[in-house]
Coordinates of C-alpha atoms in Angstrom, one line a residue:
Chain A
X139 CA -52.1 91.2 1.3
X140 CA -52.4 94.0 -1.3
X141 CA -50.9 96.4 1.2
X142 CA -47.8 94.2 1.6
X143 CA -47.3 94.1 -2.2
X144 CA -47.5 97.9 -2.5
X145 CA -45.1 98.2 0.4
X146 CA -42.7 95.8 -1.2
X147 CA -43.0 97.7 -4.5
X148 CA -42.2 101.0 -2.7
X149 CA -39.1 99.5 -1.0
X150 CA -37.9 98.0 -4.4
X151 CA -38.3 101.4 -6.1
X152 CA -36.5 103.1 -3.2
X153 CA -33.7 100.5 -3.4
X154 CA -33.4 101.1 -7.1
X155 CA -33.4 104.9 -6.7
X156 CA -29.5 105.3 -6.8
X157 CA -29.5 103.8 -10.3
X158 CA -31.6 106.7 -11.7
X159 CA -31.1 109.7 -9.4
X160 CA -28.1 112.1 -9.3
X161 CA -26.0 112.1 -6.2
X162 CA -27.5 115.4 -4.8
X163 CA -31.0 113.9 -5.1
X164 CA -29.8 110.9 -3.2
X165 CA -28.5 113.1 -0.4
X166 CA -31.9 114.7 -0.2
X167 CA -33.7 111.4 -0.3
X168 CA -31.5 110.0 2.5
X169 CA -32.3 113.0 4.7
X170 CA -36.0 112.6 3.9
X171 CA -35.9 108.9 5.0
X172 CA -34.1 109.9 8.2
X173 CA -36.7 112.6 9.0
X174 CA -39.4 110.1 8.1
X175 CA -38.1 107.7 10.7
X176 CA -38.1 110.6 13.2
X177 CA -41.7 111.6 12.4
X178 CA -42.9 108.0 12.4
X179 CA -41.5 107.4 15.8
X180 CA -43.4 110.4 17.1
X181 CA -46.6 109.0 15.6
X182 CA -46.4 106.1 18.1
X183 CA -47.0 108.7 20.8
X184 CA -49.1 111.3 19.1
X185 CA -51.2 109.2 16.7
X186 CA -51.6 105.9 18.6
X187 CA -51.5 106.9 22.2
X188 CA -52.5 110.6 22.0
X189 CA -49.5 111.6 24.0
X190 CA -48.6 114.9 22.4
X191 CA -44.9 115.7 22.6
X192 CA -43.5 119.2 22.0
X193 CA -40.0 117.9 22.6
X194 CA -39.3 115.1 20.2
X195 CA -36.1 116.9 19.1
X196 CA -34.7 115.5 22.4
X197 CA -34.8 112.0 21.0
X198 CA -33.2 113.1 17.7
X199 CA -30.6 115.2 19.3
X200 CA -29.7 112.7 22.0
X201 CA -29.3 110.0 19.3
X202 CA -27.2 112.4 17.1
X203 CA -24.9 113.5 19.8
X204 CA -24.5 110.0 21.2
X205 CA -23.6 108.6 17.8
X206 CA -21.3 111.5 17.0
X207 CA -19.5 111.2 20.4
X208 CA -19.1 107.4 20.0
X209 CA -17.7 107.8 16.4
X210 CA -15.4 110.6 17.3
X211 CA -14.0 109.0 20.5
X212 CA -13.8 105.3 19.7
X213 CA -13.2 102.9 16.8
X214 CA -16.8 101.7 16.8
X215 CA -18.0 101.1 13.2
X216 CA -20.9 103.3 12.2
X217 CA -23.1 100.2 11.8
X218 CA -22.9 99.6 15.6
X219 CA -22.7 103.2 16.7
X220 CA -26.1 104.1 15.4
X221 CA -27.8 101.2 17.3
X222 CA -25.9 101.8 20.5
X223 CA -26.9 105.5 20.3
X224 CA -30.6 104.5 19.7
X225 CA -30.5 102.1 22.7
X226 CA -28.9 104.8 24.9
X227 CA -31.7 107.3 23.9
X228 CA -34.3 104.7 24.7
X229 CA -32.8 104.1 28.2
X230 CA -32.6 107.8 29.0
X231 CA -36.2 108.1 27.8
X232 CA -37.4 105.5 30.3
X233 CA -36.3 107.8 33.1
X234 CA -37.6 110.9 31.3
X235 CA -41.0 109.2 30.6
X236 CA -41.3 108.3 34.3
X237 CA -41.3 112.0 35.0
X238 CA -43.5 113.0 31.9
X239 CA -46.2 110.5 33.0
X240 CA -46.6 112.2 36.3
X241 CA -48.7 114.6 34.2
X242 CA -51.3 114.2 31.5
X243 CA -52.5 116.3 28.5
X244 CA -50.9 119.7 28.1
X245 CA -48.7 119.3 31.2
X246 CA -47.3 116.1 29.7
X247 CA -46.5 118.0 26.5
X248 CA -44.9 120.8 28.5
X249 CA -42.7 118.3 30.3
X250 CA -41.5 116.8 27.0
X251 CA -40.6 120.4 25.9
X252 CA -38.8 121.1 29.2
X253 CA -36.7 118.0 28.8
X254 CA -35.7 118.9 25.3
X255 CA -34.8 122.4 26.4
X256 CA -32.8 121.0 29.2
X257 CA -30.8 118.9 26.8
X258 CA -30.5 122.0 24.5
X259 CA -29.0 123.9 27.4
X260 CA -26.6 121.1 28.3
X261 CA -25.5 120.8 24.7
X262 CA -24.6 124.4 24.8
X263 CA -22.7 124.3 28.1
X264 CA -20.9 121.0 28.2
X265 CA -18.1 122.0 25.8
X266 CA -15.8 119.0 26.2
X267 CA -18.5 116.5 25.2
X268 CA -20.9 118.4 22.9
X269 CA -18.6 121.0 21.4
X270 CA -20.9 123.7 22.8
X271 CA -22.2 126.1 20.1
X272 CA -19.9 124.6 17.5
X273 CA -21.4 121.2 18.0
X274 CA -19.5 118.1 16.9
X275 CA -17.7 118.2 13.6
X276 CA -16.0 115.7 11.4
X277 CA -18.1 112.7 12.4
X278 CA -16.8 109.8 10.3
X279 CA -18.9 107.1 8.6
X280 CA -16.4 104.5 9.8
X281 CA -16.5 101.1 8.0
X282 CA -16.2 97.8 9.7
X283 CA -16.5 95.4 11.2
X284 CA -14.1 93.0 9.4
X285 CA -13.4 95.5 6.6
X286 CA -17.0 95.9 5.7
X287 CA -16.9 99.4 4.1
X288 CA -20.1 99.6 2.1
X289 CA -21.5 102.2 4.5
X290 CA -18.7 104.7 4.0
X291 CA -20.0 105.7 0.6
X292 CA -23.1 108.0 0.3
X293 CA -25.0 105.3 -1.6
X294 CA -24.0 102.6 0.8
X295 CA -25.1 104.7 3.7
X296 CA -28.4 105.4 1.9
X297 CA -29.1 101.6 2.0
X298 CA -28.4 101.5 5.8
X299 CA -31.0 104.3 6.3
X300 CA -33.5 102.6 4.0
X301 CA -33.1 99.3 5.9
X302 CA -33.4 101.1 9.2
X303 CA -36.6 102.8 8.2
X304 CA -38.1 99.7 6.7
X305 CA -37.2 97.6 9.7
X306 CA -38.5 100.3 12.1
X307 CA -41.8 100.5 10.1
X308 CA -42.3 96.7 10.3
X309 CA -41.5 96.9 14.0
X310 CA -44.0 99.7 14.6
X311 CA -46.7 98.0 12.5
X312 CA -46.3 94.9 14.5
X313 CA -46.4 96.9 17.7
X314 CA -49.6 98.8 17.0
X315 CA -51.3 95.5 15.9
X316 CA -50.2 93.7 19.0
X317 CA -52.1 93.4 22.4
X318 CA -49.8 96.2 23.6
X319 CA -51.0 98.3 20.7
X320 CA -54.6 97.6 21.5
X321 CA -54.0 98.9 25.0
X322 CA -52.4 102.1 23.5
X323 CA -55.5 102.7 21.6
X324 CA -57.5 102.2 24.7
X325 CA -55.4 104.9 26.4
X326 CA -55.9 107.1 23.4
X327 CA -59.6 106.9 23.6
X328 CA -60.2 106.8 27.4
X329 CA -57.3 106.4 29.7
X330 CA -59.3 106.3 32.9
X331 CA -61.5 103.5 31.6
X332 CA -58.4 101.6 30.4
X333 CA -57.0 101.8 33.9
X334 CA -60.3 100.7 35.4
X335 CA -60.2 97.7 33.2
X336 CA -57.0 96.6 35.0
X337 CA -54.2 98.0 32.8
X338 CA -51.3 99.8 34.4
X339 CA -51.6 102.6 31.9
X340 CA -48.6 104.5 33.2
X341 CA -46.3 101.5 32.5
X342 CA -47.7 101.3 28.9
X343 CA -47.1 105.0 28.4
X344 CA -43.6 104.8 29.7
X345 CA -43.1 101.8 27.3
X346 CA -44.3 103.6 24.2
X347 CA -42.4 106.8 25.0
X348 CA -39.2 104.7 25.4
X349 CA -39.8 103.0 22.1
X350 CA -40.6 106.2 20.3
X351 CA -37.5 107.9 21.7
X352 CA -35.3 105.0 20.8
X353 CA -36.5 105.1 17.2
X354 CA -36.3 108.9 17.1
X355 CA -32.8 108.4 18.6
X356 CA -32.0 106.0 15.8
X357 CA -33.0 108.7 13.3
X358 CA -30.7 111.2 14.9
X359 CA -27.9 108.7 15.2
X360 CA -28.2 108.1 11.4
X361 CA -28.2 111.8 10.8
X362 CA -24.9 112.6 12.6
X363 CA -22.6 110.5 10.4
X364 CA -24.7 111.4 7.3
X365 CA -24.2 115.1 7.8
X366 CA -20.8 114.7 9.5
X367 CA -21.8 117.1 12.2
X368 CA -24.2 117.8 15.0
X369 CA -25.3 121.1 16.4
X370 CA -27.7 122.4 19.0
X371 CA -30.4 123.1 16.4
X372 CA -31.1 119.3 16.5
X373 CA -32.3 119.8 20.0
X374 CA -34.2 123.1 19.5
X375 CA -37.9 123.4 20.1
X376 CA -38.4 124.6 16.5
X377 CA -37.4 121.1 15.3
X378 CA -39.8 119.5 17.8
X379 CA -42.6 121.6 16.3
X380 CA -41.6 120.7 12.8
X381 CA -41.7 117.0 13.6
X382 CA -45.2 117.4 15.0
X383 CA -46.3 119.3 11.8
X384 CA -44.9 116.4 9.7
X385 CA -47.0 113.9 11.7
X386 CA -50.2 116.0 11.4
X387 CA -49.7 116.9 7.7
X388 CA -49.0 113.3 6.8
X389 CA -51.7 111.8 9.0
X390 CA -51.4 110.9 12.6
X391 CA -52.0 107.3 13.5
X392 CA -51.0 105.9 10.1
X393 CA -47.2 105.4 10.4
X394 CA -46.9 105.9 6.6
X395 CA -48.4 109.4 6.7
X396 CA -45.7 110.9 8.9
X397 CA -43.0 109.6 6.6
X398 CA -44.7 111.3 3.7
X399 CA -45.2 114.4 5.8
X400 CA -41.4 114.5 6.5
X401 CA -40.6 114.0 2.9
X402 CA -43.0 116.8 1.9
X403 CA -41.6 119.1 4.5
X404 CA -38.0 118.6 3.4
X405 CA -39.0 119.0 -0.3
X406 CA -40.9 122.2 0.5
X407 CA -37.9 123.5 2.5
X408 CA -35.5 122.6 -0.3
X409 CA -37.6 123.9 -3.2
X410 CA -39.2 126.9 -1.6
X411 CA -36.1 128.2 0.2
X412 CA -34.3 128.7 -3.1
X413 CA -37.1 130.9 -4.3
X414 CA -38.0 132.8 -1.1
X415 CA -36.5 133.3 2.3
X416 CA -40.0 133.3 3.8
X417 CA -40.7 129.7 2.7
X418 CA -41.8 128.8 6.2
X419 CA -44.8 131.0 5.8
X420 CA -45.9 129.1 2.7
X421 CA -45.5 125.8 4.5
X422 CA -47.4 127.2 7.4
X423 CA -50.3 128.1 5.1
X424 CA -50.2 124.5 3.8
X425 CA -50.3 123.2 7.3
X426 CA -53.3 125.3 8.2
X427 CA -55.0 124.1 5.0
X428 CA -54.4 120.5 5.9
X429 CA -55.7 121.0 9.4
X430 CA -58.8 122.7 8.1
X431 CA -59.6 120.5 5.1
X432 CA -57.9 117.2 5.7
X433 CA -58.1 116.7 9.5
X434 CA -56.9 113.1 9.1
X435 CA -53.8 114.3 7.2
X436 CA -52.9 113.5 3.7
X437 CA -52.4 109.8 4.0
X438 CA -55.2 109.4 6.6
X439 CA -57.7 111.0 4.2
X440 CA -56.4 109.0 1.3
X441 CA -56.9 105.8 3.2
X442 CA -60.4 106.9 4.3
X443 CA -61.4 107.6 0.7
X444 CA -60.2 104.2 -0.4
X445 CA -62.4 102.9 2.3
X446 CA -59.6 100.8 3.8
X447 CA -59.9 100.7 7.5
X448 CA -56.5 99.2 8.3
X449 CA -56.8 99.8 12.0
X450 CA -57.5 96.9 14.3
X451 CA -59.0 97.5 17.7
Chain B
X277 CA -65.3 85.8 56.7
X278 CA -67.4 87.4 54.0
X279 CA -66.4 87.7 50.3
X280 CA -66.4 91.5 50.4
X281 CA -66.0 93.3 53.8
X282 CA -66.1 97.0 54.4
X283 CA -65.0 98.1 57.8
X284 CA -65.7 101.6 59.1
X285 CA -65.0 103.0 55.6
X286 CA -64.8 106.8 55.6
X287 CA -64.0 109.4 53.1
X288 CA -63.8 113.1 53.8
X289 CA -63.6 115.9 51.3
X290 CA -62.5 118.8 53.5
X291 CA -65.3 119.3 56.0
X292 CA -67.7 117.1 54.1
X293 CA -68.0 113.5 55.1
X294 CA -69.1 111.8 51.9
X295 CA -68.8 108.3 53.2
X296 CA -69.2 107.9 57.0
X297 CA -68.2 104.8 58.8
X298 CA -69.7 102.3 56.3
X299 CA -69.4 98.7 57.3
X300 CA -70.9 96.0 55.0
X301 CA -70.6 92.3 54.3
X302 CA -71.4 90.8 50.9
X303 CA -71.4 87.0 50.5
X304 CA -70.4 85.2 47.3
X305 CA -73.2 84.8 44.9
X306 CA -75.2 87.7 46.4
X307 CA -76.7 90.6 44.5
X308 CA -76.5 93.5 46.8
X309 CA -77.9 96.9 46.1
X310 CA -76.8 100.2 47.6
X311 CA -79.5 102.8 47.5
X312 CA -79.8 106.3 48.8
X313 CA -80.9 109.8 47.7
X314 CA -78.6 111.9 45.5
X315 CA -75.4 112.8 47.3
X316 CA -75.8 109.9 49.7
X317 CA -72.2 108.9 48.8
X318 CA -73.0 105.8 46.7
X319 CA -70.6 106.6 43.9
X320 CA -67.9 107.7 46.3
X321 CA -68.3 104.4 48.1
X322 CA -67.7 102.6 44.8
X323 CA -64.6 104.7 44.2
X324 CA -63.3 103.7 47.6
X325 CA -63.9 100.0 47.0
X326 CA -62.2 99.8 43.7
X327 CA -59.3 102.1 44.5
X328 CA -60.2 105.1 42.4
X329 CA -60.1 107.1 45.7
X330 CA -58.1 106.4 48.8
X331 CA -60.1 106.0 52.0
X332 CA -59.6 108.5 54.8
X333 CA -60.3 105.8 57.3
X334 CA -61.4 102.2 57.5
X335 CA -60.6 99.3 55.2
X336 CA -61.9 97.1 52.4
X337 CA -61.2 93.3 52.3
X338 CA -61.9 91.4 49.2
X339 CA -61.8 87.6 49.5
X340 CA -59.7 88.0 52.7
X341 CA -57.2 90.4 51.1
X342 CA -56.9 94.0 52.4
X343 CA -57.2 96.4 49.4
X344 CA -55.9 99.6 51.1
X345 CA -53.1 101.2 49.1
X346 CA -53.7 99.2 45.9
X347 CA -54.5 101.2 42.8
X348 CA -57.6 100.7 40.6
X349 CA -55.9 98.6 38.0
X350 CA -54.4 96.2 40.7
X351 CA -57.8 95.8 42.3
X352 CA -59.3 95.0 39.0
X353 CA -56.7 92.4 38.4
X354 CA -57.9 90.7 41.6
X355 CA -61.2 90.1 39.9
X356 CA -63.3 93.2 40.6
X357 CA -64.8 94.8 37.6
X358 CA -66.9 97.9 37.6
X359 CA -69.0 100.1 35.4
X360 CA -69.4 103.9 35.8
X361 CA -72.4 106.1 36.4
X362 CA -71.4 108.2 33.5
X363 CA -70.9 105.9 30.6
X364 CA -67.2 105.2 30.0
X365 CA -66.4 103.4 26.8
X366 CA -64.0 103.6 23.9
X367 CA -66.3 105.5 21.6
X368 CA -64.3 105.1 18.4
X369 CA -64.0 101.3 18.7
X370 CA -66.7 98.8 17.8
X371 CA -68.7 97.2 20.6
X372 CA -66.8 94.0 20.0
X373 CA -63.4 95.7 20.3
X374 CA -64.6 97.4 23.5
X375 CA -65.4 94.1 25.1
X376 CA -62.3 92.5 23.6
X377 CA -60.0 95.1 25.2
X378 CA -61.8 94.5 28.5
X379 CA -61.3 90.7 28.2
X380 CA -57.7 91.1 27.2
X381 CA -56.9 92.7 30.5
X382 CA -57.4 89.4 32.3
X383 CA -55.2 87.4 29.9
X384 CA -51.6 86.6 30.4
X385 CA -50.3 88.0 27.2
X386 CA -52.2 91.3 27.5
X387 CA -49.0 93.4 27.2
X388 CA -47.3 91.5 24.4
X389 CA -45.7 94.0 22.0
X390 CA -45.8 91.5 19.1
X391 CA -48.0 88.9 17.6
X392 CA -50.8 88.1 20.0
X393 CA -53.1 86.1 17.7
X394 CA -53.9 83.6 20.5
X395 CA -54.6 86.5 23.0
X396 CA -56.9 88.2 20.5
X397 CA -58.7 85.0 19.7
X398 CA -59.4 84.2 23.4
X399 CA -60.3 87.8 24.2
X400 CA -62.7 87.8 21.2
X401 CA -64.3 84.5 22.4
X402 CA -64.9 86.0 25.8
X403 CA -66.1 89.3 24.4
X404 CA -68.6 87.7 22.1
X405 CA -70.0 85.5 24.8
X406 CA -70.4 88.6 27.1
X407 CA -72.1 90.6 24.3
X408 CA -74.4 87.7 23.5
X409 CA -75.5 87.4 27.2
X410 CA -76.4 91.1 27.2
X411 CA -78.3 90.8 24.0
X412 CA -75.8 93.0 22.1
X413 CA -74.7 90.3 19.6
X414 CA -76.4 92.1 16.7
X415 CA -74.6 95.4 17.3
X416 CA -71.1 93.8 18.0
X417 CA -69.7 95.3 14.8
X418 CA -71.1 98.8 15.4
X419 CA -68.9 101.7 16.6
X420 CA -69.7 102.1 20.3
X421 CA -70.1 105.9 20.1
X422 CA -73.0 105.4 17.7
X423 CA -75.0 102.9 19.8
X424 CA -78.2 104.0 21.5
X425 CA -77.7 105.1 25.1
X426 CA -79.4 102.0 26.3
X427 CA -77.0 99.7 24.4
X428 CA -74.1 101.8 25.6
X429 CA -75.1 101.2 29.2
X430 CA -75.4 97.5 28.6
X431 CA -72.1 97.4 26.6
X432 CA -70.4 98.7 29.8
X433 CA -71.9 95.8 31.7
X434 CA -70.8 93.4 28.9
X435 CA -67.2 94.8 29.2
X436 CA -67.2 94.1 32.9
X437 CA -68.7 90.6 32.3
X438 CA -66.1 89.9 29.6
X439 CA -63.5 90.2 32.3
X440 CA -65.1 87.2 34.1
X441 CA -65.1 89.1 37.3
X442 CA -65.5 87.5 40.8
X443 CA -67.2 90.7 41.9
X444 CA -69.0 93.1 39.7
X445 CA -69.7 96.7 40.7
X446 CA -72.5 98.2 38.7
X447 CA -72.9 102.0 39.1
X448 CA -76.5 102.9 38.1
X449 CA -76.8 100.7 35.0
X450 CA -80.1 102.3 34.0
X451 CA -78.9 105.9 34.6
X452 CA -80.4 108.2 32.0
X453 CA -82.5 105.6 30.2
X454 CA -86.0 106.1 28.9
X455 CA -88.8 104.1 30.5
X456 CA -88.8 101.5 27.7
X457 CA -85.0 101.3 27.7
X458 CA -85.0 100.8 31.4
X459 CA -87.5 98.0 31.1
X460 CA -85.4 96.2 28.5
X461 CA -82.2 96.7 30.5
X462 CA -83.8 95.5 33.7
X463 CA -85.0 92.4 31.9
X464 CA -81.6 91.7 30.5
X465 CA -79.9 92.3 33.9
X466 CA -82.5 90.2 35.7
X467 CA -81.7 87.3 33.4
X468 CA -78.0 87.8 33.8
X469 CA -78.1 88.0 37.6
X470 CA -80.7 85.2 38.1
X471 CA -78.3 82.3 37.8
X472 CA -76.6 83.2 41.1
X473 CA -73.1 82.7 39.8
X474 CA -72.2 86.4 39.9
X475 CA -71.5 88.4 43.0
X476 CA -72.8 91.9 42.3
X477 CA -72.8 95.2 44.1
X478 CA -75.2 97.5 42.5
X479 CA -75.9 101.2 43.0
X480 CA -79.3 102.2 41.7
X481 CA -81.6 105.1 41.8
X482 CA -84.7 103.4 40.4
X483 CA -86.5 101.6 43.3
X484 CA -88.3 99.3 41.0
X485 CA -85.1 98.1 39.5
X486 CA -83.6 97.6 42.9
X487 CA -86.4 95.5 44.3
X488 CA -86.4 93.3 41.2
X489 CA -82.6 92.7 41.0
X490 CA -81.3 92.7 44.6
X491 CA -81.5 90.1 47.3
X492 CA -80.3 92.4 50.0
X493 CA -80.3 96.2 50.2
X494 CA -78.1 98.6 52.0
X495 CA -79.5 102.1 52.5
X496 CA -77.1 105.1 52.6
X497 CA -78.1 108.5 53.9
X498 CA -75.6 111.3 54.1
X499 CA -72.8 108.9 53.7
X500 CA -73.9 106.6 56.6
X501 CA -75.7 103.2 56.6
X502 CA -79.2 103.6 58.0
X503 CA -80.6 100.2 57.1
X504 CA -79.5 96.9 55.8
X505 CA -81.7 93.9 54.9
X506 CA -83.9 92.1 52.5
X507 CA -86.1 94.3 50.2
X508 CA -89.1 93.7 52.4
X509 CA -87.2 94.6 55.6
X510 CA -85.9 97.7 54.1
X511 CA -89.3 98.8 52.8
X512 CA -90.7 98.3 56.3
X513 CA -87.9 100.2 58.0
X514 CA -89.1 103.4 59.6
X515 CA -85.7 105.2 59.3
X516 CA -85.7 104.5 55.6
X517 CA -89.2 105.7 55.1
X518 CA -88.6 109.0 56.8
X519 CA -85.2 109.5 55.2
X520 CA -85.7 108.3 51.7
X521 CA -88.7 106.3 50.7
X522 CA -91.1 108.9 52.0
X523 CA -94.2 108.9 49.7
X524 CA -92.7 106.1 47.6
X525 CA -95.6 103.7 48.1

């Protein structure tokens, strides 16, 4: 109950943010929430199922390019385009996950990386659709339907992102507390035993990968019209690694932690990069410190200190 | 037709024949032990029965249904639950959550990605009943990884029981236990198996345990069956004495 009140308070504060923050801060905050959604989706795999992915940029990039293509080549309103792109990403992910789950452990992670690199190569080569090395530019935040044009403004779009993140959080929280989520934790702790108990663990893994990619795709789809462009960097392995760092720094297996990790990452990038070009080194040092001294991540450690075991099963 | 039938079941690993033409009939309500020295193929036999390993030859029929080609989780869904020789638990979950996840596997809403209050409630009811029967009620809230080895062994049996199986495969339930722990475990198991409602196939090393728990015994030696009968028949069998029991009594 207390948790819900705090959550509601945070959402209210975020919803009121445009009243007090200058526009450039709102831009930063929007991007932080988008990255937070991306990191949270990865947490379903890494934190709750211990399926480590080195290629979550695939989800983000696929969502971004799909939304960008739809918005550039049709009259679809941005409100619909992002969800169509997310669904497309999820569907592609079912096929990809069918392949990933032929392997386990490190081989699984390598297959996710290979898939992302494959998409990266395609994005480079398939000029007509992806724009090649230029990427897609001039992606509109198209209003509609029925003249609904709130989302065309930066502030209006911020609210769409906020609602998507909040909705996705509630969805993920429900999922991890459901019977399905209990099986995911079983797979995390002992997959062979889970299978021996009569669970088709591969089907559960394909399911969670598809959901994680759909939500990661939603994040990418929100990013494309926010930034107005896509480029191949969105599919690059560096971004996959960064997403993994956000999850670990924030606290894997907490959903909230990765959102914080993403915000922290973006803030560090923004603040440090204006001071030094080698900002990544400093963030790297912070990452090492977290892994050494806060193995549960920032949020995970905080929750442990507060003695609140929120996890069921 | 017997409840569980093995026909010429064989498993080869390269040149090694781990399980060699094993045929066996187990009736409903029977407690059957499979014994044999180390490397006799007992655990491999279990892995063939519940689908962890594919057989090289022969077949398994469970309640009239041929199991060849089914995977372990499908066979479990037919009502065959097993424990492992090396304790297999969810070490970070509580004992109750371990048993609850086991029970959930046999409920219709086990995969539901939302809600699930009714599924959890029923699973918990079955889990608590199973824990109680194995005398683990007082440690239900403890994290499984921190339980004593003896309690961990019994927890695995409780997990199998929480699935309300039609056939239970117990792979050395007293493996690695101290003398006192074994005594306590055997008492608990004797009580569990005495009501004759469970059909159990049991692999066991400890002869005392076997003679107390099992109504019939099958003896494996180098992967093949060398004797099959009541405990007294098996004890008296000359083959068994030379191959295995030598010096036991």
